Coordinates of N, CA and C in Angstrom, one line a residue:
X408 N 63.6 -2.5 -119.4 CA 63.5 -1.2 -118.7 C 62.1 -1.0 -118.0
X409 N 61.1 -1.4 -118.8 CA 59.8 -1.3 -118.3 C 59.6 -2.3 -117.1
X410 N 60.3 -3.4 -117.2 CA 60.2 -4.4 -116.1 C 60.8 -3.9 -114.8
X411 N 61.9 -3.2 -114.9 CA 62.5 -2.7 -113.7 C 61.7 -1.6 -113.0
X412 N 61.1 -0.8 -113.8 CA 60.3 0.2 -113.3 C 59.1 -0.4 -112.5
X413 N 58.5 -1.4 -113.1 CA 57.3 -2.0 -112.4 C 57.8 -2.7 -111.1
X414 N 59.0 -3.3 -111.1 CA 59.5 -4.0 -110.0 C 59.7 -3.0 -108.8
X415 N 60.3 -1.9 -109.2 CA 60.6 -0.9 -108.1 C 59.3 -0.3 -107.6
X416 N 58.3 -0.2 -108.4 CA 57.0 0.4 -107.9 C 56.4 -0.6 -106.9
X417 N 56.5 -1.9 -107.2 CA 55.9 -2.9 -106.3 C 56.8 -3.2 -105.0
X418 N 58.1 -3.1 -105.2 CA 59.0 -3.4 -104.1 C 59.0 -2.3 -103.0
X419 N 58.7 -1.1 -103.3 CA 58.7 0.0 -102.3 C 57.6 -0.2 -101.2
X420 N 56.4 -0.4 -101.6 CA 55.3 -0.7 -100.6 C 55.6 -1.9 -99.8
X421 N 56.1 -2.9 -100.5 CA 56.4 -4.2 -99.8 C 57.4 -4.0 -98.7
X422 N 58.5 -3.2 -99.0 CA 59.5 -3.0 -98.0 C 59.0 -2.2 -96.8
X423 N 58.1 -1.2 -97.1 CA 57.5 -0.5 -96.0 C 56.6 -1.4 -95.1
X424 N 55.9 -2.3 -95.7 CA 55.0 -3.2 -94.9 C 55.9 -4.1 -94.0
X425 N 57.1 -4.6 -94.6 CA 57.9 -5.4 -93.8 C 58.5 -4.7 -92.6
X426 N 58.9 -3.4 -92.8 CA 59.4 -2.7 -91.7 C 58.4 -2.5 -90.6
X427 N 57.1 -2.2 -91.0 CA 56.0 -2.0 -90.0 C 55.8 -3.3 -89.2
X428 N 55.8 -4.4 -89.9 CA 55.6 -5.7 -89.2 C 56.7 -6.0 -88.2
X429 N 57.9 -5.7 -88.6 CA 59.0 -6.0 -87.7 C 58.9 -5.1 -86.5
X430 N 58.6 -3.9 -86.6 CA 58.4 -3.0 -85.5 C 57.3 -3.4 -84.5
X431 N 56.2 -3.9 -85.1 CA 55.2 -4.4 -84.3 C 55.6 -5.7 -83.5
X432 N 56.4 -6.5 -84.2 CA 56.9 -7.8 -83.5 C 57.8 -7.4 -82.3
X433 N 58.7 -6.4 -82.5 CA 59.6 -6.0 -81.5 C 58.8 -5.4 -80.3
X434 N 57.8 -4.5 -80.6 CA 57.1 -3.9 -79.5 C 56.3 -5.0 -78.7
X435 N 55.8 -6.0 -79.4 CA 54.9 -7.0 -78.7 C 55.8 -7.8 -77.8
X436 N 57.0 -8.2 -78.2 CA 57.8 -9.1 -77.4 C 58.6 -8.3 -76.3
X437 N 59.0 -7.1 -76.5 CA 59.8 -6.4 -75.6 C 59.1 -5.3 -74.7
X438 N 57.9 -5.0 -75.0 CA 57.2 -4.0 -74.2 C 56.9 -4.5 -72.8
X439 N 57.0 -3.6 -71.7 CA 56.7 -4.1 -70.3 C 55.3 -4.5 -70.1
X440 N 55.2 -5.5 -69.1 CA 53.9 -6.0 -68.8 C 53.1 -5.0 -68.0
X441 N 51.9 -4.6 -68.3 CA 51.1 -3.7 -67.5 C 50.8 -4.2 -66.1
X442 N 50.5 -5.5 -66.0 CA 50.2 -6.0 -64.7 C 51.4 -6.0 -63.7
X443 N 52.6 -6.2 -64.3 CA 53.8 -6.0 -63.4 C 54.0 -4.6 -63.0
X444 N 53.7 -3.7 -63.9 CA 53.8 -2.3 -63.5 C 52.9 -1.9 -62.4
X445 N 51.6 -2.4 -62.4 CA 50.7 -2.1 -61.3 C 51.2 -2.7 -60.0
X446 N 51.7 -4.0 -60.1 CA 52.2 -4.6 -58.8 C 53.4 -3.8 -58.3
X447 N 54.3 -3.3 -59.1 CA 55.4 -2.6 -58.7 C 55.0 -1.2 -58.1
X448 N 54.0 -0.6 -58.7 CA 53.5 0.7 -58.1 C 52.8 0.5 -56.8
X449 N 52.1 -0.6 -56.6 CA 51.4 -0.9 -55.3 C 52.5 -1.2 -54.2
X450 N 53.6 -1.8 -54.6 CA 54.6 -2.2 -53.6 C 55.5 -1.1 -53.2
X451 N 55.4 0.1 -53.9 CA 56.2 1.3 -53.5 C 57.3 1.4 -54.4
X452 N 58.1 2.5 -54.3 CA 59.2 2.8 -55.1 C 60.3 1.8 -54.9
X453 N 61.1 1.5 -56.0 CA 62.1 0.5 -55.8 C 63.3 1.0 -55.0
X454 N 63.4 2.3 -54.9 CA 64.6 2.8 -54.1 C 64.3 3.0 -52.7
X455 N 63.0 2.8 -52.2 CA 62.6 3.0 -50.8 C 62.9 1.8 -50.0
X456 N 63.5 2.0 -48.9 CA 63.8 0.8 -48.0 C 62.6 0.5 -47.1
X457 N 61.6 1.3 -47.1 CA 60.5 1.0 -46.1 C 59.6 -0.1 -46.7
X458 N 58.9 -0.6 -45.7 CA 58.0 -1.7 -46.1 C 56.8 -1.2 -46.9
X459 N 56.2 -1.9 -47.7 CA 55.1 -1.4 -48.5 C 53.9 -1.1 -47.6
X460 N 53.2 0.0 -48.0 CA 52.1 0.4 -47.3 C 50.9 -0.4 -47.6
X461 N 50.3 -0.9 -46.5 CA 49.1 -1.7 -46.6 C 47.8 -0.8 -46.7
X462 N 47.0 -1.1 -47.6 CA 45.8 -0.3 -47.8 C 44.6 -1.1 -47.2
X463 N 43.7 -0.4 -46.6 CA 42.6 -1.0 -45.9 C 41.6 -1.4 -46.9
X464 N 41.1 -2.6 -46.7 CA 40.0 -3.1 -47.6 C 38.7 -2.5 -47.1
X465 N 37.7 -2.5 -48.0 CA 36.4 -2.0 -47.6 C 35.8 -2.8 -46.5
X466 N 36.2 -4.0 -46.3 CA 35.6 -4.8 -45.2 C 36.2 -4.4 -43.8
X467 N 37.4 -3.7 -43.8 CA 38.0 -3.3 -42.6 C 37.4 -1.9 -42.0
X468 N 36.6 -1.3 -42.8 CA 36.0 0.0 -42.3 C 35.1 -0.2 -41.1
X469 N 34.9 1.0 -40.4 CA 34.1 0.9 -39.1 C 32.7 0.5 -39.5
X470 N 32.2 -0.3 -38.7 CA 30.8 -0.8 -38.9 C 29.9 0.4 -38.6
X471 N 28.8 0.5 -39.3 CA 27.9 1.6 -39.1 C 27.3 1.6 -37.7
X472 N 27.1 2.8 -37.1 CA 26.6 2.9 -35.7 C 25.1 2.7 -35.7
X473 N 24.6 2.1 -34.7 CA 23.2 1.8 -34.7 C 22.4 3.2 -34.5
X474 N 21.2 3.2 -35.0 CA 20.4 4.4 -34.9 C 20.0 4.6 -33.4
X475 N 20.5 5.8 -32.9 CA 20.1 6.1 -31.5 C 19.8 7.6 -31.4
X476 N 18.6 8.0 -31.4 CA 18.3 9.4 -31.4 C 18.8 10.1 -30.2
X477 N 18.9 9.4 -29.0 CA 19.4 10.1 -27.8 C 20.9 10.4 -27.9
X478 N 21.6 9.8 -28.8 CA 23.1 10.0 -29.0 C 23.4 10.8 -30.3
X479 N 22.4 11.4 -30.8 CA 22.6 12.1 -32.1 C 23.6 13.2 -32.0
X480 N 23.6 14.0 -30.8 CA 24.5 15.1 -30.6 C 25.8 14.6 -30.0
X481 N 25.9 13.4 -29.5 CA 27.1 12.9 -28.8 C 27.5 11.6 -29.5
X482 N 28.1 11.6 -30.7 CA 28.5 10.4 -31.4 C 29.6 9.6 -30.7
X483 N 30.3 10.2 -29.7 CA 31.4 9.5 -29.1 C 31.0 9.0 -27.7
X484 N 29.7 8.9 -27.5 CA 29.2 8.4 -26.2 C 29.5 7.0 -26.0
X485 N 29.6 6.2 -27.1 CA 29.8 4.8 -27.0 C 31.3 4.5 -26.6
X486 N 32.2 5.5 -26.8 CA 33.6 5.4 -26.4 C 33.9 6.3 -25.2
X487 N 32.9 6.5 -24.4 CA 33.1 7.4 -23.3 C 34.2 6.9 -22.3
X488 N 34.3 5.6 -22.2 CA 35.3 5.0 -21.3 C 36.7 5.4 -21.7
X489 N 37.0 5.7 -22.9 CA 38.3 6.0 -23.4 C 38.7 7.5 -23.2
X490 N 37.7 8.3 -22.9 CA 37.9 9.8 -22.7 C 38.2 10.1 -21.3
X491 N 39.0 11.2 -21.1 CA 39.3 11.7 -19.7 C 38.9 13.1 -19.6
X492 N 38.2 13.4 -18.6 CA 37.7 14.8 -18.3 C 38.8 15.5 -17.5
X493 N 39.2 16.7 -18.0 CA 40.2 17.5 -17.4 C 39.6 18.8 -16.9
X494 N 40.3 19.4 -16.0 CA 39.8 20.7 -15.4 C 39.8 21.8 -16.5
X495 N 38.8 22.6 -16.4 CA 38.7 23.7 -17.4 C 39.8 24.7 -17.2
X496 N 40.2 25.3 -18.3 CA 41.3 26.3 -18.3 C 40.8 27.6 -17.6
X497 N 41.7 28.4 -17.1 CA 41.4 29.6 -16.5 C 40.9 30.6 -17.5
X498 N 40.0 31.5 -17.1 CA 39.5 32.5 -18.1 C 40.6 33.4 -18.6
X499 N 40.6 33.9 -19.8 CA 41.6 34.7 -20.4 C 41.6 36.1 -19.7
X500 N 40.4 36.6 -19.3 CA 40.3 37.9 -18.7 C 39.7 37.7 -17.3
X501 N 40.1 38.4 -16.3 CA 39.5 38.3 -15.0 C 38.0 38.6 -15.0
X502 N 37.2 37.8 -14.3 CA 35.8 38.0 -14.2 C 35.5 39.1 -13.2
X503 N 34.7 40.0 -13.6 CA 34.3 41.1 -12.7 C 32.9 40.9 -12.2
X504 N 32.8 40.9 -10.8 CA 31.5 40.6 -10.2 C 30.7 41.9 -10.3
X505 N 29.4 41.8 -10.5 CA 28.6 43.0 -10.6 C 28.4 43.6 -9.2
X506 N 28.4 44.9 -9.2 CA 28.3 45.7 -8.0 C 26.8 45.6 -7.4
X507 N 26.7 45.2 -6.2 CA 25.4 45.1 -5.6 C 25.1 46.2 -4.6
X508 N 26.1 47.0 -4.2 CA 25.9 48.1 -3.2 C 25.5 49.4 -3.9
X509 N 25.5 50.5 -3.1 CA 25.2 51.8 -3.7 C 26.1 52.1 -4.8
X510 N 25.6 52.7 -5.9 CA 26.4 53.2 -7.0 C 26.1 54.6 -7.3
X511 N 27.1 55.3 -7.8 CA 26.8 56.8 -8.2 C 25.8 56.9 -9.2
X512 N 24.8 57.7 -8.9 CA 23.7 58.0 -9.8 C 23.5 59.5 -10.0
X513 N 23.4 59.9 -11.3 CA 23.4 61.3 -11.6 C 21.9 61.8 -11.5
X514 N 21.6 62.8 -10.7 CA 20.3 63.3 -10.4 C 20.2 64.7 -11.0
X515 N 19.1 65.0 -11.7 CA 19.0 66.3 -12.4 C 17.8 67.1 -11.7
X516 N 17.7 68.3 -12.0 CA 16.6 69.2 -11.6 C 16.5 69.2 -10.1
X517 N 17.5 69.6 -9.3 CA 17.5 69.7 -7.9 C 16.6 70.9 -7.4
X518 N 15.9 70.6 -6.3 CA 15.1 71.7 -5.7 C 15.5 71.7 -4.2
X519 N 16.2 72.7 -3.8 CA 16.7 72.9 -2.4 C 15.5 73.4 -1.5
X520 N 15.1 72.6 -0.5 CA 14.0 73.0 0.4 C 14.6 73.4 1.7
X521 N 15.8 73.0 2.0 CA 16.5 73.4 3.3 C 18.0 73.2 3.1
X522 N 18.7 73.8 4.0 CA 20.2 73.7 3.9 C 20.6 72.2 4.3
X523 N 20.8 71.4 3.3 CA 21.2 70.0 3.5 C 20.1 69.0 3.0
X524 N 19.0 69.5 2.5 CA 17.9 68.7 2.0 C 17.5 69.1 0.6
X525 N 17.4 68.1 -0.3 CA 17.1 68.4 -1.7 C 16.0 67.5 -2.2
X526 N 15.2 68.0 -3.1 CA 14.1 67.2 -3.7 C 14.4 67.1 -5.2
X527 N 14.2 65.8 -5.7 CA 14.4 65.6 -7.1 C 13.1 65.0 -7.6
X528 N 12.9 64.9 -8.9 CA 11.7 64.2 -9.5 C 11.6 62.8 -9.0
X529 N 12.8 62.1 -8.8 CA 12.8 60.7 -8.3 C 12.5 60.6 -6.8
X530 N 12.7 61.6 -6.0 CA 12.5 61.5 -4.6 C 13.3 62.6 -3.9
X531 N 13.2 62.6 -2.5 CA 14.0 63.5 -1.7 C 15.1 62.8 -1.0
X532 N 16.1 63.6 -0.6 CA 17.3 63.1 0.1 C 17.9 64.2 1.0
X533 N 18.6 63.7 2.0 CA 19.4 64.5 2.9 C 20.8 64.1 2.8
X534 N 21.7 65.1 3.0 CA 23.1 64.8 2.9 C 23.6 64.1 4.2
X535 N 24.4 63.1 4.0 CA 24.9 62.3 5.1 C 26.0 63.1 5.9
X536 N 25.9 62.9 7.3 CA 26.9 63.5 8.2 C 26.6 64.8 8.7
X537 N 25.5 65.5 8.3 CA 25.2 66.8 8.8 C 23.7 66.8 9.3
X538 N 23.4 67.9 10.0 CA 22.0 68.1 10.5 C 21.4 69.2 9.7
X539 N 20.3 68.9 9.0 CA 19.6 69.8 8.2 C 19.1 71.0 9.0
X540 N 19.4 72.2 8.5 CA 18.9 73.5 9.1 C 17.5 73.8 8.7
X541 N 16.6 73.8 9.6 CA 15.2 74.0 9.2 C 15.0 75.5 8.7
X542 N 14.2 75.7 7.6 CA 14.0 77.0 7.1 C 13.4 78.0 8.2
X543 N 12.6 77.4 9.1 CA 11.9 78.3 10.1 C 12.8 78.6 11.3
X544 N 14.0 78.1 11.3 CA 14.9 78.3 12.5 C 15.4 79.8 12.5
X545 N 15.5 80.3 13.7 CA 16.0 81.7 13.9 C 17.2 81.5 14.8
X546 N 18.2 82.4 14.6 CA 19.4 82.4 15.3 C 19.6 83.7 16.0
X547 N 20.4 83.7 17.1 CA 20.8 84.9 17.8 C 22.2 85.2 17.6
X548 N 22.4 86.4 17.1 CA 23.8 86.8 16.7 C 24.5 87.2 18.0
X549 N 25.9 87.3 17.9 CA 26.6 87.6 19.1 C 26.2 88.9 19.8
X550 N 25.6 89.8 19.1 CA 25.2 91.1 19.7 C 23.8 91.0 20.2
X551 N 23.2 89.7 20.2 CA 21.9 89.5 20.8 C 20.7 89.8 19.9
X552 N 20.9 89.9 18.6 CA 19.8 90.1 17.7 C 19.3 88.8 17.0
X553 N 18.0 88.7 16.8 CA 17.5 87.5 16.2 C 17.5 87.8 14.7
X554 N 17.8 86.7 13.9 CA 17.7 86.8 12.5 C 17.3 85.5 11.9
X555 N 16.6 85.4 10.7 CA 16.1 84.2 10.2 C 17.2 83.4 9.5
X556 N 18.0 82.7 10.3 CA 19.2 82.0 9.8 C 18.8 80.8 8.9
X557 N 17.6 80.2 9.2 CA 17.2 79.0 8.4 C 16.9 79.4 6.9
X558 N 16.2 80.5 6.7 CA 15.9 80.9 5.4 C 17.2 81.3 4.6
X559 N 18.0 82.1 5.3 CA 19.3 82.5 4.7 C 20.2 81.3 4.4
X560 N 20.2 80.3 5.3 CA 21.0 79.2 5.0 C 20.5 78.4 3.8
X561 N 19.2 78.3 3.6 CA 18.6 77.7 2.4 C 19.0 78.5 1.2
X562 N 18.9 79.8 1.2 CA 19.2 80.6 0.1 C 20.7 80.4 -0.3
X563 N 21.6 80.4 0.7 CA 23.0 80.2 0.4 C 23.2 78.9 -0.2
X564 N 22.5 77.8 0.2 CA 22.7 76.5 -0.4 C 22.2 76.4 -1.8
X565 N 21.1 77.2 -2.0 CA 20.5 77.2 -3.4 C 21.5 77.9 -4.3
X566 N 22.2 78.9 -3.9 CA 23.2 79.6 -4.7 C 24.4 78.7 -5.0
X567 N 24.7 77.9 -4.0 CA 25.8 77.0 -4.2 C 25.5 75.9 -5.2
X568 N 24.3 75.3 -5.1 CA 23.9 74.3 -6.1 C 23.7 74.9 -7.5
X569 N 23.0 76.0 -7.6 CA 22.9 76.7 -8.8 C 22.2 75.9 -9.9
X570 N 21.3 74.9 -9.6 CA 20.7 74.1 -10.6 C 21.6 73.0 -11.2
X571 N 22.7 72.8 -10.6 CA 23.6 71.7 -11.1 C 23.1 70.3 -10.7
X572 N 23.5 69.3 -11.5 CA 23.1 68.0 -11.2 C 24.0 67.4 -10.1
X573 N 23.5 66.5 -9.3 CA 24.2 65.9 -8.2 C 24.5 64.4 -8.5
X574 N 25.6 63.9 -8.1 CA 25.9 62.5 -8.2 C 25.9 61.9 -6.8
X575 N 24.9 61.1 -6.6 CA 24.6 60.5 -5.2 C 24.7 59.0 -5.3
X576 N 25.2 58.4 -4.2 CA 25.3 56.9 -4.1 C 23.9 56.4 -3.7
X577 N 23.3 55.8 -4.7 CA 21.9 55.2 -4.4 C 21.9 53.7 -4.7
X578 N 21.0 53.1 -4.1 CA 20.7 51.6 -4.4 C 19.6 51.4 -5.4
X579 N 18.8 52.4 -5.6 CA 17.7 52.3 -6.6 C 17.5 53.7 -7.3
X580 N 17.0 53.6 -8.5 CA 16.8 54.9 -9.3 C 15.7 55.7 -8.7
X581 N 14.7 55.1 -8.1 CA 13.5 55.8 -7.5 C 13.3 55.3 -6.1
X582 N 12.8 56.1 -5.3 CA 12.5 55.8 -3.9 C 11.3 56.6 -3.4
X583 N 10.8 56.1 -2.3 CA 9.6 56.8 -1.7 C 10.0 57.6 -0.5
X584 N 10.7 57.1 0.5 CA 11.1 57.8 1.7 C 12.3 58.7 1.4
X585 N 12.6 59.6 2.3 CA 13.7 60.5 2.2 C 15.0 59.7 2.5
X586 N 16.0 59.7 1.6 CA 17.2 59.0 1.8 C 18.3 59.9 2.4
X587 N 19.2 59.3 3.2 CA 20.3 60.0 3.7 C 21.6 59.4 3.0
X588 N 22.1 60.2 2.1 CA 23.2 59.6 1.2 C 24.3 60.7 1.1
X589 N 25.4 60.3 0.5 CA 26.5 61.2 0.2 C 26.4 61.5 -1.3
X590 N 26.7 62.8 -1.6 CA 26.6 63.3 -2.9 C 27.8 64.2 -3.3
X591 N 27.9 64.4 -4.6 CA 28.9 65.3 -5.1 C 28.3 66.3 -6.1
X592 N 28.8 67.5 -6.1 CA 28.4 68.5 -7.1 C 29.6 68.7 -7.9
X593 N 29.7 68.1 -9.1 CA 31.0 68.1 -9.8 C 32.1 67.4 -9.0
X594 N 33.1 68.1 -8.5 CA 34.1 67.5 -7.6 C 34.0 68.0 -6.2
X595 N 32.9 68.7 -5.9 CA 32.8 69.3 -4.5 C 31.8 68.5 -3.7
X596 N 32.1 68.4 -2.4 CA 31.2 67.8 -1.5 C 30.3 68.8 -0.9
X597 N 29.0 68.8 -1.2 CA 28.1 69.8 -0.7 C 27.9 69.8 0.8
X598 N 28.0 68.6 1.4 CA 27.9 68.6 2.9 C 29.2 69.3 3.5
X599 N 30.3 69.0 3.0 CA 31.5 69.7 3.5 C 31.4 71.2 3.3
X600 N 30.9 71.7 2.2 CA 30.7 73.1 2.0 C 29.8 73.7 3.0
X601 N 28.7 73.1 3.3 CA 27.7 73.6 4.3 C 28.4 73.6 5.7
X602 N 29.1 72.6 6.0 CA 29.7 72.6 7.4 C 30.8 73.6 7.5
X603 N 31.6 73.8 6.5 CA 32.7 74.8 6.5 C 32.2 76.2 6.4
X604 N 31.0 76.4 5.8 CA 30.4 77.7 5.7 C 29.6 78.1 7.0
X605 N 29.4 77.1 7.8 CA 28.6 77.3 9.1 C 27.1 77.4 8.9
X606 N 26.6 76.8 7.8 CA 25.2 76.8 7.6 C 24.5 75.6 8.2
X607 N 25.2 74.6 8.7 CA 24.6 73.4 9.3 C 25.4 73.0 10.5
X608 N 24.8 72.2 11.3 CA 25.5 71.5 12.4 C 25.8 70.1 12.0
X609 N 26.7 69.4 12.7 CA 27.1 68.0 12.4 C 26.7 67.1 13.5
X610 N 26.7 65.8 13.2 CA 26.5 64.8 14.2 C 27.8 64.5 15.0
X611 N 27.7 63.9 16.1 CA 28.8 63.5 16.9 C 29.6 62.4 16.1
X612 N 30.8 62.6 15.9 CA 31.7 61.6 15.2 C 31.6 61.8 13.7
X613 N 31.0 62.8 13.2 CA 30.9 63.0 11.8 C 32.3 63.5 11.3
X614 N 32.5 63.1 10.0 CA 33.8 63.6 9.4 C 33.8 65.1 9.1
X615 N 32.7 65.7 9.3 CA 32.6 67.1 9.1 C 32.6 67.9 10.4
X616 N 32.8 67.2 11.5 CA 32.8 67.9 12.8 C 33.9 69.0 12.9
X617 N 35.1 68.7 12.4 CA 36.1 69.7 12.5 C 35.8 70.9 11.7
X618 N 35.1 70.8 10.5 CA 34.7 71.9 9.7 C 33.7 72.8 10.5
X619 N 32.8 72.1 11.2 CA 31.8 72.9 12.0 C 32.5 73.7 13.1
X620 N 33.5 73.0 13.8 CA 34.2 73.7 14.8 C 35.0 75.0 14.3
X621 N 35.5 74.8 13.1 CA 36.3 75.9 12.6 C 35.3 77.1 12.2
X622 N 34.1 76.7 11.7 CA 33.1 77.7 11.4 C 32.6 78.5 12.6
X623 N 32.5 77.7 13.7 CA 32.0 78.4 15.0 C 33.1 79.4 15.5
X624 N 34.4 79.0 15.4 CA 35.4 79.9 15.8 C 35.4 81.2 15.0
X625 N 35.2 81.0 13.7 CA 35.2 82.2 12.8 C 33.9 83.0 12.8
X626 N 32.8 82.4 13.5 CA 31.5 83.1 13.5 C 30.9 83.1 12.1
X627 N 31.0 82.0 11.4 CA 30.5 82.0 10.0 C 29.1 81.4 10.1
X628 N 28.3 81.7 9.1 CA 26.9 81.1 8.9 C 26.0 81.4 10.1
X629 N 25.4 80.3 10.6 CA 24.4 80.5 11.7 C 25.1 80.8 13.0
X630 N 26.4 80.7 13.1 CA 27.1 81.0 14.3 C 27.6 82.5 14.4
X631 N 27.2 83.3 13.4 CA 27.6 84.7 13.4 C 26.4 85.6 13.3
X632 N 26.7 86.8 12.8 CA 25.7 87.9 12.6 C 24.9 87.7 11.3
X633 N 23.8 88.4 11.2 CA 23.0 88.4 10.1 C 23.8 88.9 8.9
X634 N 24.0 88.1 7.9 CA 24.9 88.5 6.8 C 24.3 89.5 5.9
X635 N 23.0 89.8 6.0 CA 22.4 90.8 5.2 C 22.8 92.2 5.6
X636 N 23.3 92.4 6.8 CA 23.7 93.8 7.2 C 22.6 94.7 7.4
X637 N 21.4 94.3 7.8 CA 20.2 95.2 8.0 C 20.3 95.7 9.4
X638 N 19.7 96.9 9.6 CA 19.7 97.4 11.0 C 18.8 96.6 11.9
X639 N 19.1 96.6 13.2 CA 18.3 95.8 14.1 C 16.9 96.3 14.1
X640 N 15.9 95.4 14.3 CA 14.5 95.8 14.4 C 14.2 96.3 15.8
X641 N 13.6 97.5 16.0 CA 13.4 98.0 17.3 C 12.4 97.2 18.1
X642 N 12.5 97.1 19.4 CA 11.6 96.4 20.2 C 10.3 97.1 20.3
X643 N 9.1 96.4 20.1 CA 7.8 97.1 20.1 C 7.4 97.6 21.4
X644 N 8.0 97.0 22.5 CA 7.6 97.4 23.9 C 8.3 98.7 24.3
X645 N 9.3 99.1 23.6 CA 10.0 100.4 24.0 C 9.3 101.6 23.4
X646 N 9.0 102.6 24.2 CA 8.3 103.8 23.7 C 9.2 104.6 22.9
X647 N 8.7 105.2 21.9 CA 9.5 106.1 21.0 C 9.0 107.5 21.2
X648 N 9.9 108.4 21.5 CA 9.4 109.8 21.7 C 9.1 110.5 20.3
X649 N 8.2 111.4 20.4 CA 7.8 112.1 19.1 C 9.0 112.9 18.5
X650 N 9.9 113.3 19.3 CA 11.0 114.1 18.8 C 12.0 113.3 18.0
X651 N 12.0 111.9 18.3 CA 13.0 111.1 17.6 C 12.5 110.7 16.2
X652 N 11.2 111.0 15.9 CA 10.7 110.7 14.6 C 10.8 112.0 13.7
X653 N 11.5 111.9 12.7 CA 11.7 113.1 11.8 C 10.6 113.2 10.8
X654 N 10.2 114.4 10.6 CA 9.1 114.6 9.6 C 9.6 114.7 8.2
X655 N 8.9 114.3 7.2 CA 9.4 114.4 5.9 C 9.6 115.9 5.5
X656 N 10.7 116.2 4.8 CA 11.0 117.6 4.3 C 10.1 117.9 3.1
X657 N 9.9 116.9 2.3 CA 9.1 117.2 1.0 C 7.6 116.9 1.3
X658 N 6.8 117.8 0.7 CA 5.3 117.5 0.9 C 4.9 116.3 0.2
X659 N 3.8 115.7 0.7 CA 3.3 114.5 0.1 C 2.7 114.8 -1.2
X660 N 2.8 113.9 -2.2 CA 2.1 114.2 -3.5 C 0.6 114.2 -3.4
X661 N 0.0 115.1 -4.2 CA -1.4 115.2 -4.2 C -2.0 114.0 -5.1
X662 N -2.9 113.2 -4.6 CA -3.4 112.1 -5.4 C -4.2 112.7 -6.6
X663 N -4.1 112.0 -7.7 CA -4.8 112.4 -8.9 C -6.2 111.9 -8.9
X664 N -7.1 112.7 -9.4 CA -8.5 112.3 -9.5 C -8.9 111.9 -10.9

């Protein structure tokens, strides 16, 4: 009995060792070869009908380019013969050429010195298409009376401008001589207003000539009577009788001492 127990105790480890050795022998003889697996992987999948892909060897790489400082920014200069220059594409947006002629310029702080002539801090200008009415000019009304039409025309033009800024077509922001240009006051043409109001005359062929003719027919501005409505100034050469001069009804005040 004791003998059988010892035999069983020794036989169990021996059997385990035999099983391990047999498993190692099977794995050694039937395991796939690693080198064959690498060759099969390099040749591509077994189910692919394409030819195996050839990999470039390090020796097939491009040879290093010679050091050329003048070609640093143009690495393809050595292959310039293989390149073809094509025409540039059209711009995505149309190119706008800068304006070189007169452009609208906003002028502030106008000072009217005559009907049709204005002075600004940048310089003086006259309105195009009309003849400036001199402030010293006098006109004869239809009834033969003289009146200072030049001063009144200037005052009327000042009231029209009213300190508003003018937009004039100028070639420069500052100038020395008096310019003859076209201007706007808001959306109004001041030259057209002067011609239609009869405060100026126009040149031959001016676009404001019809406005002047209409003002003459209506007797407006310098073509009519004194708009102030003052009585006529008596002629100094005509004698005045003493009876025509009325004496004051109220006594003169006594000066204070």
